[in-house]
């Protein structure tokens, strides 16, 4: 099945969408990977485009963190998943520094929290750039690769997306379980958003 747009437009769309801070890019990566699995796109070039866009997004969040880190983090921790991500990042930031960004790509809200925290703490741009490059490349390769396998197995990009989606959800669930255990928070004990906001106001 042919690509709905020209390949160049698809690569540029991958780059642009991945560069939008806070935008969910995984579905787009799965779709692009599935089309690559049927030969419509070149997988390494798709990975490079998505990683480059994500790197731009990371640096934008880093500089946002330098300008307004505490305020952004307070908004992020109003969500239980965001609060867990911030806790997980903080517990590792002292030990590994900006390199925590790389694994945080696979944690819900992780890369948002890690890049903002690195900016708020004034960490060096060089270290953040290196960690973000590694994380963005791995993240892009994993999700595009899942889509690629789905498309290659099915021979149809749309069926390939349907095959790859459950695998991507499993990756997300495993990451969520890992962050929950690392923070010592049981899923049933997660604070509700209203409770988090009330606690912030009380403090």
Coordinates of C-alpha atoms in Angstrom, one line a residue:
X1 CA 0.0 0.0 0.0
X2 CA 1.5 3.4 -1.0
X3 CA 2.3 6.1 1.4
X4 CA -0.4 8.8 1.6
X5 CA 2.2 11.6 1.1
X6 CA 5.6 11.9 -0.5
X7 CA 8.4 10.3 1.6
X8 CA 10.1 13.7 2.1
X9 CA 6.9 15.1 3.6
X10 CA 6.6 12.0 5.9
X11 CA 10.2 12.5 7.2
X12 CA 9.6 16.2 7.8
X13 CA 6.3 15.4 9.5
X14 CA 8.1 12.9 11.8
X15 CA 10.7 15.5 12.6
X16 CA 8.2 18.3 13.2
X17 CA 5.8 16.3 15.3
X18 CA 8.6 14.8 17.5
X19 CA 9.8 18.4 18.1
X20 CA 6.5 19.5 19.6
X21 CA 7.0 19.6 23.4
X22 CA 4.5 17.4 25.3
X23 CA 2.9 16.0 22.1
X24 CA 2.4 12.2 22.2
X25 CA 4.6 11.0 19.4
X26 CA 4.5 7.2 19.9
X27 CA 1.4 6.6 17.7
X28 CA 3.1 8.6 14.9
X29 CA 6.3 6.6 15.2
X30 CA 4.4 3.3 15.1
X31 CA 2.6 4.4 11.9
X32 CA 5.8 5.5 10.3
X33 CA 7.6 2.3 11.3
X34 CA 4.7 0.2 9.9
X35 CA 5.0 2.0 6.5
X36 CA 8.7 1.5 6.6
X37 CA 8.1 -2.2 7.2
X38 CA 6.3 -2.4 3.8
X39 CA 9.0 -0.5 2.0
X40 CA 7.4 3.0 1.8
X41 CA 10.0 4.6 4.1
X42 CA 13.7 4.0 4.9
X43 CA 13.8 3.0 8.6
X44 CA 17.2 4.5 9.5
X45 CA 16.2 7.8 8.0
X46 CA 12.9 7.7 9.9
X47 CA 14.7 7.0 13.1
X48 CA 17.1 9.9 12.5
X49 CA 14.2 12.3 11.7
X50 CA 12.2 11.4 14.9
X51 CA 15.3 11.5 17.1
X52 CA 16.3 14.9 15.7
X53 CA 12.9 16.3 16.4
X54 CA 12.8 14.8 19.9
X55 CA 16.2 16.3 20.6
X56 CA 14.9 19.8 19.7
X57 CA 11.9 19.2 22.0
X58 CA 14.3 18.2 24.8
X59 CA 16.4 21.3 24.5
X60 CA 13.2 23.4 24.5
X61 CA 12.1 21.8 27.7
X62 CA 15.6 22.2 29.2
X63 CA 15.6 25.9 28.5
X64 CA 12.0 26.2 29.8
X65 CA 13.3 24.6 33.0
X66 CA 16.0 27.2 33.3
X67 CA 13.4 29.9 33.0
X68 CA 10.5 28.5 34.9
X69 CA 11.4 25.1 36.2
X70 CA 9.8 25.1 39.7
X71 CA 6.4 26.3 38.3
X72 CA 6.4 23.8 35.6
X73 CA 7.3 21.0 38.0
X74 CA 4.5 21.9 40.3
X75 CA 2.0 21.6 37.5
X76 CA 3.5 18.3 36.4
X77 CA 3.3 16.8 39.9
X78 CA -0.5 17.5 40.1
X79 CA -0.9 14.3 38.1
X80 CA 0.0 11.0 39.9
X81 CA 2.0 9.8 36.9
X82 CA 3.9 13.1 36.8
X83 CA 4.5 13.0 40.6
X84 CA 6.0 9.5 40.3
X85 CA 8.2 10.5 37.3
X86 CA 9.6 13.5 39.2
X87 CA 10.3 11.3 42.3
X88 CA 12.0 8.7 40.1
X89 CA 14.1 11.3 38.3
X90 CA 15.2 13.1 41.4
X91 CA 16.3 9.9 43.1
X92 CA 18.7 9.2 40.2
X93 CA 19.7 12.7 39.2
X94 CA 22.2 13.0 42.0
X95 CA 23.9 9.8 41.0
X96 CA 24.0 9.9 37.2
X97 CA 23.4 13.6 36.4
X98 CA 21.9 14.4 33.0
X99 CA 22.3 10.8 31.8
X100 CA 19.0 10.1 33.6
X101 CA 17.3 11.6 30.6
X102 CA 18.1 8.5 28.4
X103 CA 16.1 5.9 30.4
X104 CA 13.5 8.5 31.3
X105 CA 12.2 8.3 27.7
X106 CA 10.5 5.1 28.6
X107 CA 8.9 6.4 31.8
X108 CA 5.5 8.2 31.6
X109 CA 6.2 11.9 31.8
X110 CA 9.8 11.0 32.5
X111 CA 11.6 12.9 29.7
X112 CA 9.5 15.9 30.5
X113 CA 10.5 15.8 34.2
X114 CA 14.1 15.0 33.5
X115 CA 14.8 17.8 31.0
X116 CA 12.9 20.4 33.0
X117 CA 14.8 19.3 36.2
X118 CA 18.1 19.5 34.4
X119 CA 17.3 23.0 33.3
X120 CA 16.0 24.1 36.7
X121 CA 19.2 22.8 38.3
X122 CA 21.4 24.5 35.8
X123 CA 23.1 21.4 34.5
X124 CA 25.5 21.8 31.6
X125 CA 24.1 21.9 28.1
X126 CA 26.7 19.4 26.8
X127 CA 25.7 16.7 29.2
X128 CA 22.0 17.2 28.5
X129 CA 22.6 17.2 24.8
X130 CA 24.5 13.9 25.0
X131 CA 21.9 12.2 27.2
X132 CA 19.0 13.4 25.1
X133 CA 20.7 12.2 21.9
X134 CA 21.1 8.7 23.3
X135 CA 17.6 8.6 24.7
X136 CA 15.9 10.1 21.6
X137 CA 17.7 7.6 19.3
X138 CA 16.9 4.6 21.5
X139 CA 13.2 5.7 21.9
X140 CA 12.8 6.4 18.2
X141 CA 14.4 3.1 17.3
X142 CA 12.2 1.1 19.7
X143 CA 8.8 2.5 18.6
X144 CA 9.7 2.8 14.9
X145 CA 11.1 -0.8 15.1
X146 CA 7.9 -2.1 16.7
X147 CA 5.9 -0.5 13.8
X148 CA 8.4 -1.9 11.3
X149 CA 8.0 -5.4 12.6
X150 CA 4.2 -5.1 12.5
X151 CA 4.2 -3.8 8.9
X152 CA 6.7 -6.4 7.7
X153 CA 4.7 -9.2 9.3
X154 CA 1.4 -8.1 8.0
X155 CA 2.4 -6.8 4.6
X156 CA -0.1 -4.0 5.1
X157 CA 0.8 -0.8 7.1
X158 CA -2.6 -0.3 8.6
X159 CA -2.7 -3.9 9.8
X160 CA 0.9 -3.5 10.9
X161 CA -0.1 -0.6 13.2
X162 CA -2.8 -2.8 14.8
X163 CA -0.2 -5.5 15.4
X164 CA 2.4 -3.1 16.8
X165 CA 0.0 -1.1 19.1
X166 CA -0.4 -3.9 21.7
X167 CA 3.4 -4.3 21.9
X168 CA 3.8 -0.6 22.4
X169 CA 1.2 -0.6 25.2
X170 CA 3.1 -3.4 26.9
X171 CA 6.3 -1.3 26.8
X172 CA 4.4 1.5 28.4
X173 CA 2.9 -0.7 31.1
X174 CA 6.3 -2.2 31.9
X175 CA 7.7 1.3 32.2
X176 CA 4.9 2.4 34.5
X177 CA 5.4 -0.7 36.7
X178 CA 9.1 0.0 36.9
X179 CA 8.6 3.6 37.9
X180 CA 6.0 2.6 40.5
X181 CA 8.3 0.1 42.1
X182 CA 11.3 2.4 42.0
X183 CA 9.4 5.1 43.8
X184 CA 7.9 2.7 46.3
X185 CA 4.4 3.7 45.5
X186 CA 1.7 1.0 45.1
X187 CA -0.7 1.6 42.2
X188 CA -3.7 1.5 44.5
X189 CA -2.1 4.1 46.8
X190 CA -1.6 6.7 44.1
X191 CA -2.8 10.2 45.3
X192 CA -5.7 11.7 43.5
X193 CA -5.1 14.9 41.6
X194 CA -7.3 16.9 44.1
X195 CA -5.3 15.5 47.0
X196 CA -2.1 16.6 45.4
X197 CA -3.4 20.1 44.8
X198 CA -4.8 20.4 48.3
X199 CA -1.4 19.3 49.8
X200 CA 0.4 21.9 47.7
X201 CA -2.0 24.6 48.9
X202 CA -1.6 23.5 52.5
X203 CA 2.1 23.7 52.2

